[in-house]
Each structure stands twice: as structure tokens, then as C-alpha cells.
Amino acid sequence: MRNLIRILAVITLLAACSSKPENVTMTDELPAIYPDYIGVTIPAGIAPLDFNMMDEAVDCIDVTVRGSEGGELHCNGAWAKFGIDDWHALTEQNKGGKLTLTVCARKDGKWTQYKDFEIYVSRERLDDWGLTYRRIKPGYEVGGDIGIYQRDLHTFEEYPILTETAVPGRCMNCHTANRTNPALFTTQIRGEGGGTLIQRDGKQTWLNTKTDATKAAGSYAYWHPSGDYCAYATNSVHQAFFVGTGQRIEVYHRFSDIMVLDTRTNELLLTPLLQTEDLEIFPAFSADGNTLYYSTSKPCRVPAEYEKVKCSLCAISFDAKTGKFGERADTLLNGEEADKSFTLARPSYDGRWLMYCQSSRSNFPVAQTDADLCLMNLETGETRVLDEVNSPQTESYHNWSENSRWFVFGSKREDGMYMRLYLAAIDAQGNISKPFLLPQRNPRKFYQEMMDSYNCPDFTKEKVEFDAHEAYRQVFEDKRVQVRVRQ
């Protein structure tokens, strides 16, 4: 009997949410939709941009999508739900054009038709298969089913790569592929039984990167484009909590150096210029591999003097043939002079741009409300704040697509707590489109029920193949290849 009642309830709900608009009232207002996809630019073949009405009292919406180069879609229901194949065909047909959406919504039995809006379809491809990212509850404690996942950008499918259920009691650190190539992959397990993973063509090698010459194991990794080297910061991460203020937490480091691992020989390459009393952090190789970018700040008494942490953005040359660093480090942006902190440098793979975070302080921008994304033209040295994508809340954790025409970043713009993933397009002149939230089926329901925060997103041109059972065996077997320092 209960099952029959449930079936009848579902049938009634479906019938209620599939009626055609009638006696429609027209308005010049744009529809208030979630996510805000009005005026965004998307790649052809992206997952459908499903959306809900912001007004939860709306019980049915009717949407028609027309392409400027032809084609039409229609949907009617509790939210705008588009078929994946139909959406792909329509966006492919309209590359370089636009989609015009007509939205009607029913509330209290009355229909309203809103002003049409556009979604633009870029000519630039996004051929990367998907995204990798870490999902973590924003509770500031170790544990809580932390996991590294991957998402097919062209559908809504998500797959676990390595989660705490696979390696119980362990915390997964930042995960990094080489220029979106998942054949080269690194991550780190923190704490007891920790280690650094280098996966090459499916083979896992777990390393102990702590030596007498380094203060800690590696983190905040970045690959050299050749795949022969991987740069890491070696540091200690701490948290301090505020009481009675609008800010929740300050994350800080008591020390931080940078080292480069030769992944062919398991040797560490060190230079005194990256192992000073200052705190060197967030290494990133240039597109040609000849330069290593990083941030550095003067030591101070943290957490008491947390407001004094001002990171400069620096660069040092690197010779991949010899594994040698340059004899001097150049300061590109001086944090103390600007009274700012410049962190998380990420060069585009075409060598044109350097995207980075700017905040009032700190070498951990994801914890800073005022963290914004900025862009440097590597040909001219000119910089600008990316007002097109920034919000009053945190923007951070950005990375480039393989063709450098798209980027992903994390933002806490919705509530100041949970970091969500946004994508945006950038053209050859550096013009950037309005960012759009990572599409989900029934997005309001998905994001309201998602209790994890996204961080460390990156594009991957193919699906990551990873043996979690082998990772479990090696993590708990606790056998590590000991790296050594090259003399």
C-alpha cells in the first residue's frame, strides 16, 4: 500500500511539473536562475547547463533554447533539464554563435514569461576529458572522508581516484598531473605512514622525500614539462582560529623551502637560493621549463604577527639538461612594497600568461576572504586584477586547460564557506568571459546537499587510471624508496 501511495505521488508530481504555459504574463525582467548562467561563454560539448529558478515557490518551468546557427531544444519540468546528446549537438552546431533561452515559470498556478537571455558558445575547444579535485569538508580537522575525485566535463559522471575509505585514517595532499597529462601524477599522504607518490604510466612508486638536508616531506607540487622533474615545497602547515570576528581561520607556515625531485633517479636538487631563512612556497615551472616561479615571505612570529606575512612573486632559472638552478633569483612582484601577498603562480601552457592570487596577507590564499585572481602578461610584464571573475569572497586554486583557452578556479562567492568550481574562457588578447559554475544535474539540490568543499582543481586530458587497492597495499606496507640529495 505504501509503495502504491508513493507511485501515485510521483505520478501526480510529474503531471504537475509537465503542463504547458497558458495565460502567460510577460515581463521585461531577466529570470532569476541558479546557477547564474546568463551571458556566460561555454565550450561546445560541455555538460548541459541545467538550472533552477531561485524562487523555490516556482513549481514548474518551461524552457526553449534556440541556436543562432540553427537547432532548438525544449524542456518542461521542476527544473531546466537538458538531454546530454541533444545539448552536445546543439552546442557543436552553434560554435562561435549563441544560444537564446526563453524561460516561463509557474508560481501559484500563474505563468510568467521572462526576458530572453543568451549563452555564448566559444569557437575555442575544451578537449580536456575532465577535472580532478580534492573534496574535503570545511571543518578544519584531519579526516572526514577526504578524497581525490575526477569528473567528466562532458557528462555529470564523477569517479573516485583515492579516498579515505581506501586508505583509512590518512589525509591526501594536493594532487598534480603534468600539464593535464594523467600518465604523470603525484600526490602525498600526510602524517603517520606518509609518503610521496609518483605514478608514471600506471606504475606507483612511493617515496620518502624527507632527508637530513630538508626540513619536511614535499607538498604543493608542480611538474616540469619534460616530466623528468617535479618541484615541491617542504614546510609545516598550522592553523589558528579567530574568536568573535568575521574571519574563522588563519593558515600559516613556520618554515618553507623548495626542492626539485629528479623523478628518473629519485634525487633531490637543492639550491641555497630556495632554502633561505625566508619562506619559499608554491613552485611552478614555466611553459618552456626554463624558469621556476615561486612565492617568498620574510619570517615573522606567527600566528601572533600573521598580518606581516607578505609574499613576493619571484623567479629563478632552471636548466633541465644539467639540473642546475640559476645564480640569482629575480623579484617580479614585491609584496612588502605593495603591502600585498602574491601567491600560487600558474603559468599558461602557451607561455603567454601568469595567473596568481593577490591578498592583503598570508601565504595561504584559500583562507583569505580578500584573495583575488590576477593576470600577468609574460611578454610585457603588465599585470591586472581580474575583475571579470573575482567576487567579494575568496578566489583561489586556479589552473589552465591544455590549450590555455580555459581556466578553472575555486570560489567561495556563494556563502563564504564552501568552495565551488568555476570555469571561464580567455582569448589571445587576455579578454576573459563571465565564469560559470561547474554544471550539475538539478544543481540547486546537488549543491545544497553537497557538504564538501572543492579544492586543488586541475584539468586532465584523459581519465586518470589509478589502482586504489595497490595504493592501500603500499601505504600500509609502509615501504618507501628513500630519495637522496644530488651532490
CSV table of C-alpha atoms in Angstrom, one decimal:
chain,number,residue,atom,x,y,z
A,1,MET,CA,0.0,0.0,0.0
A,2,ARG,CA,2.8,2.4,0.9
A,3,ASN,CA,4.5,1.7,-2.4
A,4,LEU,CA,1.3,2.4,-4.3
A,5,ILE,CA,0.9,5.7,-2.5
A,6,ARG,CA,4.5,6.6,-3.4
A,7,ILE,CA,3.9,5.7,-7.0
A,8,LEU,CA,0.8,7.8,-7.2
A,9,ALA,CA,2.6,10.7,-5.5
A,10,VAL,CA,5.4,10.6,-8.1
A,11,ILE,CA,2.8,10.4,-11.0
A,12,THR,CA,1.0,13.4,-9.5
A,13,LEU,CA,4.2,15.4,-9.1
A,14,LEU,CA,5.3,14.6,-12.7
A,15,ALA,CA,1.9,15.6,-14.0
A,16,ALA,CA,2.0,18.8,-12.1
A,17,CYS,CA,5.5,19.7,-13.4
A,18,SER,CA,4.8,19.0,-17.1
A,19,SER,CA,2.0,21.3,-18.0
A,20,LYS,CA,2.3,23.8,-20.9
A,21,PRO,CA,2.3,27.5,-20.2
A,22,GLU,CA,-1.1,29.2,-20.7
A,23,ASN,CA,-2.5,32.6,-20.0
A,24,VAL,CA,1.2,33.8,-19.7
A,25,THR,CA,2.1,37.2,-18.3
A,26,MET,CA,5.1,38.8,-20.0
A,27,THR,CA,7.8,40.7,-18.0
A,28,ASP,CA,10.9,42.7,-19.1
A,29,GLU,CA,12.9,41.2,-16.2
A,30,LEU,CA,15.5,38.5,-16.7
A,31,PRO,CA,14.8,35.2,-14.9
A,32,ALA,CA,16.5,34.8,-11.5
A,33,ILE,CA,18.1,31.4,-12.1
A,34,TYR,CA,20.6,29.2,-10.2
A,35,PRO,CA,23.3,28.9,-11.2
A,36,ASP,CA,23.6,32.3,-12.9
A,37,TYR,CA,24.3,31.2,-16.5
A,38,ILE,CA,23.0,34.4,-18.0
A,39,GLY,CA,25.6,35.7,-20.5
A,40,VAL,CA,28.2,33.1,-19.9
A,41,THR,CA,30.6,31.7,-22.5
A,42,ILE,CA,30.9,27.9,-22.7
A,43,PRO,CA,32.8,25.4,-24.8
A,44,ALA,CA,30.9,23.1,-27.2
A,45,GLY,CA,30.4,19.7,-25.8
A,46,ILE,CA,30.3,20.8,-22.1
A,47,ALA,CA,27.8,19.0,-19.8
A,48,PRO,CA,24.3,20.6,-20.1
A,49,LEU,CA,23.8,23.8,-18.2
A,50,ASP,CA,20.8,22.6,-16.1
A,51,PHE,CA,19.3,25.3,-13.9
A,52,ASN,CA,16.6,26.0,-11.3
A,53,MET,CA,14.6,29.1,-10.5
A,54,MET,CA,15.9,31.0,-7.5
A,55,ASP,CA,12.3,31.3,-6.2
A,56,GLU,CA,11.6,27.9,-4.6
A,57,ALA,CA,7.9,28.6,-4.8
A,58,VAL,CA,8.1,28.1,-8.6
A,59,ASP,CA,6.8,24.6,-9.2
A,60,CYS,CA,7.3,24.3,-13.0
A,61,ILE,CA,9.4,25.9,-15.6
A,62,ASP,CA,9.3,25.7,-19.4
A,63,VAL,CA,12.5,26.5,-21.4
A,64,THR,CA,13.1,26.8,-25.1
A,65,VAL,CA,16.7,27.1,-26.4
A,66,ARG,CA,17.3,28.3,-29.9
A,67,GLY,CA,20.7,28.4,-31.7
A,68,SER,CA,21.8,31.3,-33.7
A,69,GLU,CA,23.2,28.8,-36.3
A,70,GLY,CA,20.2,26.6,-36.1
A,71,GLY,CA,18.8,23.9,-33.8
A,72,GLU,CA,16.3,24.0,-30.9
A,73,LEU,CA,15.8,22.3,-27.5
A,74,HIS,CA,12.8,22.3,-25.2
A,75,CYS,CA,12.3,21.1,-21.7
A,76,ASN,CA,9.5,21.3,-19.1
A,77,GLY,CA,9.6,20.3,-15.5
A,78,ALA,CA,10.6,21.1,-12.0
A,79,TRP,CA,14.0,22.5,-13.3
A,80,ALA,CA,15.6,23.0,-16.7
A,81,LYS,CA,16.9,19.6,-17.6
A,82,PHE,CA,18.6,19.0,-21.0
A,83,GLY,CA,19.5,15.8,-22.6
A,84,ILE,CA,23.2,15.3,-22.9
A,85,ASP,CA,23.4,14.2,-26.5
A,86,ASP,CA,20.9,16.9,-27.6
A,87,TRP,CA,22.8,19.6,-25.7
A,88,HIS,CA,26.1,18.4,-27.3
A,89,ALA,CA,24.7,18.5,-30.8
A,90,LEU,CA,23.2,22.0,-30.3
A,91,THR,CA,26.4,23.5,-28.9
A,92,GLU,CA,28.5,21.9,-31.6
A,93,GLN,CA,26.2,23.3,-34.3
A,94,ASN,CA,26.5,26.8,-32.7
A,95,LYS,CA,30.2,27.1,-32.1
A,96,GLY,CA,31.1,30.8,-32.5
A,97,GLY,CA,27.4,31.7,-32.1
A,98,LYS,CA,24.9,31.9,-29.3
A,99,LEU,CA,22.0,30.1,-27.7
A,100,THR,CA,18.9,32.2,-26.8
A,101,LEU,CA,16.8,30.9,-23.9
A,102,THR,CA,13.1,31.7,-23.3
A,103,VAL,CA,12.0,30.9,-19.8
A,104,CYS,CA,8.5,30.6,-18.5
A,105,ALA,CA,7.8,29.8,-14.8
A,106,ARG,CA,4.7,28.8,-12.9
A,107,LYS,CA,4.1,30.1,-9.4
A,108,ASP,CA,0.8,29.9,-7.5
A,109,GLY,CA,-0.8,28.5,-10.7
A,110,LYS,CA,0.2,31.5,-12.8
A,111,TRP,CA,2.7,31.5,-15.7
A,112,THR,CA,5.2,34.3,-16.3
A,113,GLN,CA,7.5,34.6,-19.3
A,114,TYR,CA,10.8,36.4,-18.7
A,115,LYS,CA,13.1,38.4,-20.9
A,116,ASP,CA,15.2,36.1,-23.1
A,117,PHE,CA,18.9,35.7,-22.3
A,118,GLU,CA,21.9,34.4,-24.2
A,119,ILE,CA,24.6,31.8,-23.6
A,120,TYR,CA,27.6,32.1,-25.9
A,121,VAL,CA,29.4,29.1,-27.4
A,122,SER,CA,33.1,29.7,-28.0
A,123,ARG,CA,35.0,28.7,-31.1
A,124,GLU,CA,37.8,27.5,-28.7
A,125,ARG,CA,37.7,23.9,-27.9
A,126,LEU,CA,37.9,22.4,-24.4
A,127,ASP,CA,39.1,19.0,-25.4
A,128,ASP,CA,40.3,18.0,-21.9
A,129,TRP,CA,38.4,15.0,-20.7
A,130,GLY,CA,37.6,16.4,-17.2
A,131,LEU,CA,38.7,17.8,-13.9
A,132,THR,CA,40.5,16.3,-10.9
A,133,TYR,CA,40.0,17.9,-7.5
A,134,ARG,CA,40.0,17.1,-3.8
A,135,ARG,CA,36.8,17.1,-1.9
A,136,ILE,CA,37.0,18.0,1.8
A,137,LYS,CA,34.6,19.1,4.5
A,138,PRO,CA,35.4,22.6,5.6
A,139,GLY,CA,35.7,21.6,9.3
A,140,TYR,CA,39.5,22.2,9.5
A,141,GLU,CA,40.2,18.8,11.0
A,142,VAL,CA,42.1,15.9,9.5
A,143,GLY,CA,39.8,13.1,8.3
A,144,GLY,CA,36.2,13.3,7.4
A,145,ASP,CA,36.4,11.1,4.3
A,146,ILE,CA,38.8,13.4,2.3
A,147,GLY,CA,39.0,12.2,-1.2
A,148,ILE,CA,40.6,12.9,-4.6
A,149,TYR,CA,38.0,12.7,-7.4
A,150,GLN,CA,37.7,13.2,-11.2
A,151,ARG,CA,34.8,14.5,-13.1
A,152,ASP,CA,33.9,14.0,-16.8
A,153,LEU,CA,33.3,17.6,-18.0
A,154,HIS,CA,31.1,16.4,-20.9
A,155,THR,CA,28.7,14.5,-18.7
A,156,PHE,CA,27.8,14.6,-15.0
A,157,GLU,CA,29.8,11.5,-14.0
A,158,GLU,CA,32.2,11.6,-11.1
A,159,TYR,CA,34.7,8.9,-10.2
A,160,PRO,CA,36.9,8.5,-7.0
A,161,ILE,CA,40.6,8.3,-7.5
A,162,LEU,CA,41.8,7.9,-3.9
A,163,THR,CA,39.6,8.4,-0.9
A,164,GLU,CA,40.0,8.0,2.9
A,165,THR,CA,37.8,4.9,2.7
A,166,ALA,CA,40.5,3.3,0.5
A,167,VAL,CA,43.3,4.4,2.9
A,168,PRO,CA,41.6,4.8,6.3
A,169,GLY,CA,42.9,7.5,8.6
A,170,ARG,CA,45.1,9.1,6.0
A,171,CYS,CA,45.0,12.7,4.6
A,172,MET,CA,45.6,13.1,0.9
A,173,ASN,CA,47.6,16.2,0.0
A,174,CYS,CA,47.5,18.2,-3.2
A,175,HIS,CA,47.4,16.0,-6.4
A,176,THR,CA,49.1,17.1,-9.6
A,177,ALA,CA,49.2,15.9,-13.2
A,178,ASN,CA,51.8,17.1,-15.7
A,179,ARG,CA,50.2,19.7,-17.9
A,180,THR,CA,46.9,17.8,-17.8
A,181,ASN,CA,48.6,14.5,-18.6
A,182,PRO,CA,47.4,11.9,-16.1
A,183,ALA,CA,50.1,9.5,-17.1
A,184,LEU,CA,52.4,11.6,-14.8
A,185,PHE,CA,50.7,12.0,-11.5
A,186,THR,CA,51.9,12.9,-7.9
A,187,THR,CA,50.2,13.2,-4.6
A,188,GLN,CA,51.2,12.9,-0.9
A,189,ILE,CA,49.9,11.0,2.1
A,190,ARG,CA,50.3,13.1,5.2
A,191,GLY,CA,51.0,12.0,8.8
A,192,GLU,CA,51.8,8.5,10.1
A,193,GLY,CA,52.8,6.2,7.3
A,194,GLY,CA,53.0,9.2,4.9
A,195,GLY,CA,54.8,9.3,1.6
A,196,THR,CA,55.0,10.9,-1.8
A,197,LEU,CA,53.6,9.1,-4.8
A,198,ILE,CA,55.0,9.3,-8.3
A,199,GLN,CA,52.8,7.5,-10.8
A,200,ARG,CA,54.2,7.0,-14.3
A,201,ASP,CA,52.2,5.1,-16.9
A,202,GLY,CA,50.2,3.4,-14.2
A,203,LYS,CA,53.2,2.3,-12.0
A,204,GLN,CA,53.1,3.6,-8.4
A,205,THR,CA,56.3,4.5,-6.6
A,206,TRP,CA,56.1,5.7,-3.1
A,207,LEU,CA,58.9,7.8,-1.9
A,208,ASN,CA,60.3,9.2,1.4
A,209,THR,CA,61.3,12.8,0.4
A,210,LYS,CA,62.4,13.8,3.9
A,211,THR,CA,66.2,13.9,4.2
A,212,ASP,CA,68.8,15.3,6.6
A,213,ALA,CA,69.1,18.3,4.2
A,214,THR,CA,65.4,19.0,4.0
A,215,LYS,CA,63.1,20.0,6.8
A,216,ALA,CA,60.0,18.0,5.8
A,217,ALA,CA,58.4,16.0,3.1
A,218,GLY,CA,57.3,17.5,-0.2
A,219,SER,CA,53.9,19.2,-0.9
A,220,TYR,CA,52.4,21.9,-3.3
A,221,ALA,CA,53.9,20.0,-6.3
A,222,TYR,CA,54.4,21.2,-9.9
A,223,TRP,CA,55.8,19.2,-12.8
A,224,HIS,CA,58.5,20.2,-15.2
A,225,PRO,CA,57.0,20.0,-18.7
A,226,SER,CA,59.6,17.3,-19.6
A,227,GLY,CA,58.2,15.0,-16.9
A,228,ASP,CA,61.7,14.4,-15.6
A,229,TYR,CA,61.4,16.7,-12.6
A,230,CYS,CA,58.8,17.7,-10.1
A,231,ALA,CA,59.1,20.7,-7.8
A,232,TYR,CA,57.8,20.6,-4.2
A,233,ALA,CA,57.6,22.9,-1.2
A,234,THR,CA,58.8,21.4,2.0
A,235,ASN,CA,57.1,23.0,5.0
A,236,SER,CA,54.9,22.8,8.1
A,237,VAL,CA,51.3,23.8,8.0
A,238,HIS,CA,49.5,25.2,11.0
A,239,GLN,CA,46.0,26.6,11.8
A,240,ALA,CA,44.9,29.4,14.2
A,241,PHE,CA,41.3,30.2,14.9
A,242,PHE,CA,39.7,33.6,15.5
A,243,VAL,CA,37.1,34.2,18.2
A,244,GLY,CA,34.5,37.0,17.9
A,245,THR,CA,35.5,38.2,14.4
A,246,GLY,CA,34.2,37.7,10.9
A,247,GLN,CA,37.2,35.6,10.0
A,248,ARG,CA,37.3,31.9,11.0
A,249,ILE,CA,40.9,30.8,10.5
A,250,GLU,CA,44.4,31.8,9.6
A,251,VAL,CA,46.6,29.2,8.0
A,252,TYR,CA,50.4,29.7,8.3
A,253,HIS,CA,53.8,28.1,7.8
A,254,ARG,CA,56.6,28.2,10.3
A,255,PHE,CA,59.2,27.3,7.6
A,256,SER,CA,59.1,26.5,3.9
A,257,ASP,CA,61.7,25.7,1.3
A,258,ILE,CA,61.6,24.5,-2.3
A,259,MET,CA,63.2,21.4,-3.7
A,260,VAL,CA,63.1,19.7,-7.1
A,261,LEU,CA,62.9,15.9,-7.5
A,262,ASP,CA,64.6,14.2,-10.4
A,263,THR,CA,62.0,11.5,-11.0
A,264,ARG,CA,64.4,9.4,-13.0
A,265,THR,CA,67.0,9.0,-10.3
A,266,ASN,CA,65.0,9.9,-7.2
A,267,GLU,CA,67.5,12.6,-6.3
A,268,LEU,CA,66.7,16.0,-4.8
A,269,LEU,CA,68.1,19.1,-6.5
A,270,LEU,CA,68.7,21.9,-4.0
A,271,THR,CA,70.0,25.4,-4.1
A,272,PRO,CA,70.7,27.8,-1.2
A,273,LEU,CA,68.6,30.4,-3.0
A,274,LEU,CA,65.5,28.3,-2.3
A,275,GLN,CA,66.5,27.2,1.2
A,276,THR,CA,66.9,30.5,3.0
A,277,GLU,CA,65.5,31.8,6.3
A,278,ASP,CA,62.6,33.3,4.2
A,279,LEU,CA,59.6,31.1,3.4
A,280,GLU,CA,59.7,29.9,-0.2
A,281,ILE,CA,56.5,28.3,-1.3
A,282,PHE,CA,54.2,27.3,-4.3
A,283,PRO,CA,56.7,26.4,-7.0
A,284,ALA,CA,55.6,26.3,-10.7
A,285,PHE,CA,57.7,25.7,-13.9
A,286,SER,CA,57.2,28.0,-16.9
A,287,ALA,CA,55.8,26.6,-20.1
A,288,ASP,CA,59.3,26.1,-21.6
A,289,GLY,CA,60.7,24.7,-18.3
A,290,ASN,CA,63.5,27.2,-18.2
A,291,THR,CA,62.1,29.2,-15.2
A,292,LEU,CA,60.8,28.2,-11.8
A,293,TYR,CA,58.3,30.7,-10.3
A,294,TYR,CA,57.6,30.8,-6.6
A,295,SER,CA,56.5,33.0,-3.7
A,296,THR,CA,58.6,34.0,-0.7
A,297,SER,CA,57.9,35.9,2.5
A,298,LYS,CA,60.1,37.2,5.4
A,299,PRO,CA,59.9,35.1,8.6
A,300,CYS,CA,57.9,36.6,11.5
A,301,ARG,CA,56.3,35.4,14.7
A,302,VAL,CA,53.3,33.5,13.5
A,303,PRO,CA,50.5,33.3,14.4
A,304,ALA,CA,50.8,36.5,16.5
A,305,GLU,CA,52.2,38.5,13.6
A,306,TYR,CA,50.1,36.9,10.9
A,307,GLU,CA,49.3,40.3,9.3
A,308,LYS,CA,53.0,40.7,8.5
A,309,VAL,CA,53.1,37.8,6.1
A,310,LYS,CA,53.6,39.5,2.7
A,311,CYS,CA,54.7,37.2,-0.2
A,312,SER,CA,56.7,38.4,-3.2
A,313,LEU,CA,56.5,36.6,-6.5
A,314,CYS,CA,59.9,35.5,-7.7
A,315,ALA,CA,61.6,33.6,-10.5
A,316,ILE,CA,64.8,31.6,-10.9
A,317,SER,CA,66.2,30.0,-14.0
A,318,PHE,CA,66.5,26.2,-14.3
A,319,ASP,CA,68.5,24.1,-16.8
A,320,ALA,CA,66.8,20.8,-17.4
A,321,LYS,CA,69.8,19.3,-19.1
A,322,THR,CA,72.1,19.7,-16.1
A,323,GLY,CA,69.5,20.0,-13.3
A,324,LYS,CA,71.2,23.3,-12.2
A,325,PHE,CA,69.5,26.4,-10.9
A,326,GLY,CA,70.5,30.0,-11.8
A,327,GLU,CA,72.8,32.0,-9.6
A,328,ARG,CA,70.2,34.6,-8.7
A,329,ALA,CA,66.5,35.0,-8.0
A,330,ASP,CA,64.5,37.8,-9.6
A,331,THR,CA,61.6,39.5,-7.8
A,332,LEU,CA,58.7,40.0,-10.2
A,333,LEU,CA,56.2,41.5,-7.7
A,334,ASN,CA,57.4,42.8,-4.3
A,335,GLY,CA,54.9,42.0,-1.6
A,336,GLU,CA,56.3,44.3,1.1
A,337,GLU,CA,56.5,47.3,-1.2
A,338,ALA,CA,52.9,46.7,-2.5
A,339,ASP,CA,51.6,45.8,1.0
A,340,LYS,CA,50.1,42.7,-0.6
A,341,SER,CA,50.8,39.0,-0.8
A,342,PHE,CA,51.3,37.3,-4.2
A,343,THR,CA,50.9,33.6,-4.3
A,344,LEU,CA,50.0,30.5,-6.4
A,345,ALA,CA,51.7,31.4,-9.6
A,346,ARG,CA,50.3,29.4,-12.5
A,347,PRO,CA,51.8,30.0,-16.0
A,348,SER,CA,49.6,29.2,-19.0
A,349,TYR,CA,50.9,26.3,-21.1
A,350,ASP,CA,51.2,28.6,-24.2
A,351,GLY,CA,53.7,30.8,-22.4
A,352,ARG,CA,51.6,34.0,-22.6
A,353,TRP,CA,50.2,34.5,-19.1
A,354,LEU,CA,50.9,34.1,-15.4
A,355,MET,CA,47.8,33.8,-13.2
A,356,TYR,CA,48.3,34.3,-9.5
A,357,CYS,CA,46.5,35.2,-6.3
A,358,GLN,CA,46.6,38.6,-4.6
A,359,SER,CA,45.5,39.1,-1.0
A,360,SER,CA,46.3,41.5,1.8
A,361,ARG,CA,48.5,39.0,3.6
A,362,SER,CA,49.3,35.3,4.0
A,363,ASN,CA,51.0,32.6,2.1
A,364,PHE,CA,47.8,30.5,2.1
A,365,PRO,CA,45.2,32.5,0.0
A,366,VAL,CA,42.4,30.0,0.2
A,367,ALA,CA,41.8,31.1,3.8
A,368,GLN,CA,41.8,34.8,2.9
A,369,THR,CA,38.4,36.4,2.1
A,370,ASP,CA,40.0,39.1,0.0
A,371,ALA,CA,42.0,36.7,-2.2
A,372,ASP,CA,41.6,37.7,-5.9
A,373,LEU,CA,42.9,36.3,-9.1
A,374,CYS,CA,45.3,38.4,-11.1
A,375,LEU,CA,47.0,38.1,-14.5
A,376,MET,CA,50.5,39.0,-15.7
A,377,ASN,CA,51.3,39.3,-19.4
A,378,LEU,CA,54.7,37.5,-19.6
A,379,GLU,CA,55.6,39.4,-22.8
A,380,THR,CA,55.2,42.8,-21.3
A,381,GLY,CA,55.2,42.3,-17.5
A,382,GLU,CA,51.9,44.2,-17.2
A,383,THR,CA,49.5,42.9,-14.5
A,384,ARG,CA,45.8,43.4,-13.7
A,385,VAL,CA,43.2,42.2,-11.2
A,386,LEU,CA,40.7,40.0,-12.9
A,387,ASP,CA,37.5,41.9,-12.0
A,388,GLU,CA,35.6,39.8,-14.5
A,389,VAL,CA,35.9,36.7,-12.3
A,390,ASN,CA,36.5,38.0,-8.8
A,391,SER,CA,33.9,38.4,-6.1
A,392,PRO,CA,33.9,39.8,-2.5
A,393,GLN,CA,34.8,36.3,-1.3
A,394,THR,CA,37.8,34.0,-1.8
A,395,GLU,CA,39.1,33.2,-5.3
A,396,SER,CA,42.0,30.7,-5.5
A,397,TYR,CA,43.2,27.3,-6.7
A,398,HIS,CA,43.3,28.1,-10.4
A,399,ASN,CA,44.7,26.0,-13.3
A,400,TRP,CA,44.8,26.1,-17.1
A,401,SER,CA,43.3,23.8,-19.8
A,402,GLU,CA,45.8,22.1,-22.1
A,403,ASN,CA,45.2,24.7,-24.9
A,404,SER,CA,45.4,27.7,-22.4
A,405,ARG,CA,42.0,29.0,-23.6
A,406,TRP,CA,40.1,28.0,-20.5
A,407,PHE,CA,40.8,28.0,-16.8
A,408,VAL,CA,39.2,26.6,-13.6
A,409,PHE,CA,39.3,28.2,-10.2
A,410,GLY,CA,37.7,27.8,-6.8
A,411,SER,CA,35.5,30.5,-5.3
A,412,LYS,CA,33.6,30.8,-2.0
A,413,ARG,CA,31.3,33.5,-3.5
A,414,GLU,CA,28.1,31.7,-2.6
A,415,ASP,CA,28.4,31.6,1.1
A,416,GLY,CA,31.9,32.4,2.2
A,417,MET,CA,32.3,28.8,3.5
A,418,TYR,CA,32.1,26.2,0.7
A,419,MET,CA,34.5,26.5,-2.3
A,420,ARG,CA,32.8,25.7,-5.6
A,421,LEU,CA,34.5,25.3,-9.0
A,422,TYR,CA,34.0,27.8,-11.8
A,423,LEU,CA,35.3,27.9,-15.4
A,424,ALA,CA,36.0,30.8,-17.7
A,425,ALA,CA,37.3,31.4,-21.2
A,426,ILE,CA,40.3,33.6,-22.1
A,427,ASP,CA,41.2,34.7,-25.6
A,428,ALA,CA,44.5,35.5,-27.2
A,429,GLN,CA,44.3,39.2,-26.1
A,430,GLY,CA,43.6,38.2,-22.5
A,431,ASN,CA,39.9,39.0,-22.5
A,432,ILE,CA,38.0,36.9,-20.1
A,433,SER,CA,34.4,35.8,-20.1
A,434,LYS,CA,31.9,35.7,-17.3
A,435,PRO,CA,32.7,32.5,-15.3
A,436,PHE,CA,30.1,29.7,-14.9
A,437,LEU,CA,29.6,27.2,-12.1
A,438,LEU,CA,30.5,23.6,-12.8
A,439,PRO,CA,27.3,22.1,-14.2
A,440,GLN,CA,25.4,19.5,-12.2
A,441,ARG,CA,22.1,17.7,-12.6
A,442,ASN,CA,19.4,19.6,-10.6
A,443,PRO,CA,22.1,22.0,-9.5
A,444,ARG,CA,20.3,23.6,-6.5
A,445,LYS,CA,19.6,20.2,-5.0
A,446,PHE,CA,23.1,19.0,-5.7
A,447,TYR,CA,24.9,22.0,-4.2
A,448,GLN,CA,22.6,22.3,-1.2
A,449,GLU,CA,23.2,18.7,-0.3
A,450,MET,CA,26.9,18.7,-1.1
A,451,MET,CA,28.7,19.1,2.3
A,452,ASP,CA,32.2,19.0,0.8
A,453,SER,CA,34.3,21.9,-0.4
A,454,TYR,CA,36.3,21.6,-3.6
A,455,ASN,CA,40.0,22.4,-3.8
A,456,CYS,CA,43.1,21.9,-5.9
A,457,PRO,CA,41.2,21.6,-9.2
A,458,ASP,CA,43.1,20.8,-12.4
A,459,PHE,CA,42.2,19.7,-15.9
A,460,THR,CA,43.1,16.2,-17.2
A,461,LYS,CA,43.1,15.4,-20.9
A,462,GLU,CA,42.2,11.8,-20.2
A,463,LYS,CA,40.6,9.8,-17.4
A,464,VAL,CA,43.1,9.1,-14.6
A,465,GLU,CA,43.7,5.3,-14.3
A,466,PHE,CA,44.6,4.6,-10.6
A,467,ASP,CA,44.7,1.4,-8.6
A,468,ALA,CA,43.4,2.3,-5.2
A,469,HIS,CA,44.0,-1.3,-3.9
A,470,GLU,CA,47.6,-1.1,-4.8
A,471,ALA,CA,47.8,2.3,-3.1
A,472,TYR,CA,46.3,0.8,0.1
A,473,ARG,CA,48.8,-2.1,0.0
A,474,GLN,CA,51.8,0.2,-0.4
A,475,VAL,CA,50.6,2.8,2.1
A,476,PHE,CA,50.1,0.3,4.9
A,477,GLU,CA,53.1,-1.8,3.9
A,478,ASP,CA,55.0,1.3,4.8
A,479,LYS,CA,57.9,0.7,2.5
A,480,ARG,CA,59.3,3.8,0.9
A,481,VAL,CA,62.0,4.5,-1.6
A,482,GLN,CA,64.4,6.9,0.1
A,483,VAL,CA,65.4,9.8,-2.0
A,484,ARG,CA,68.9,11.3,-1.7
A,485,VAL,CA,70.3,14.7,-2.3
A,486,ARG,CA,72.4,15.1,-5.5
A,487,GLN,CA,75.9,16.2,-4.7
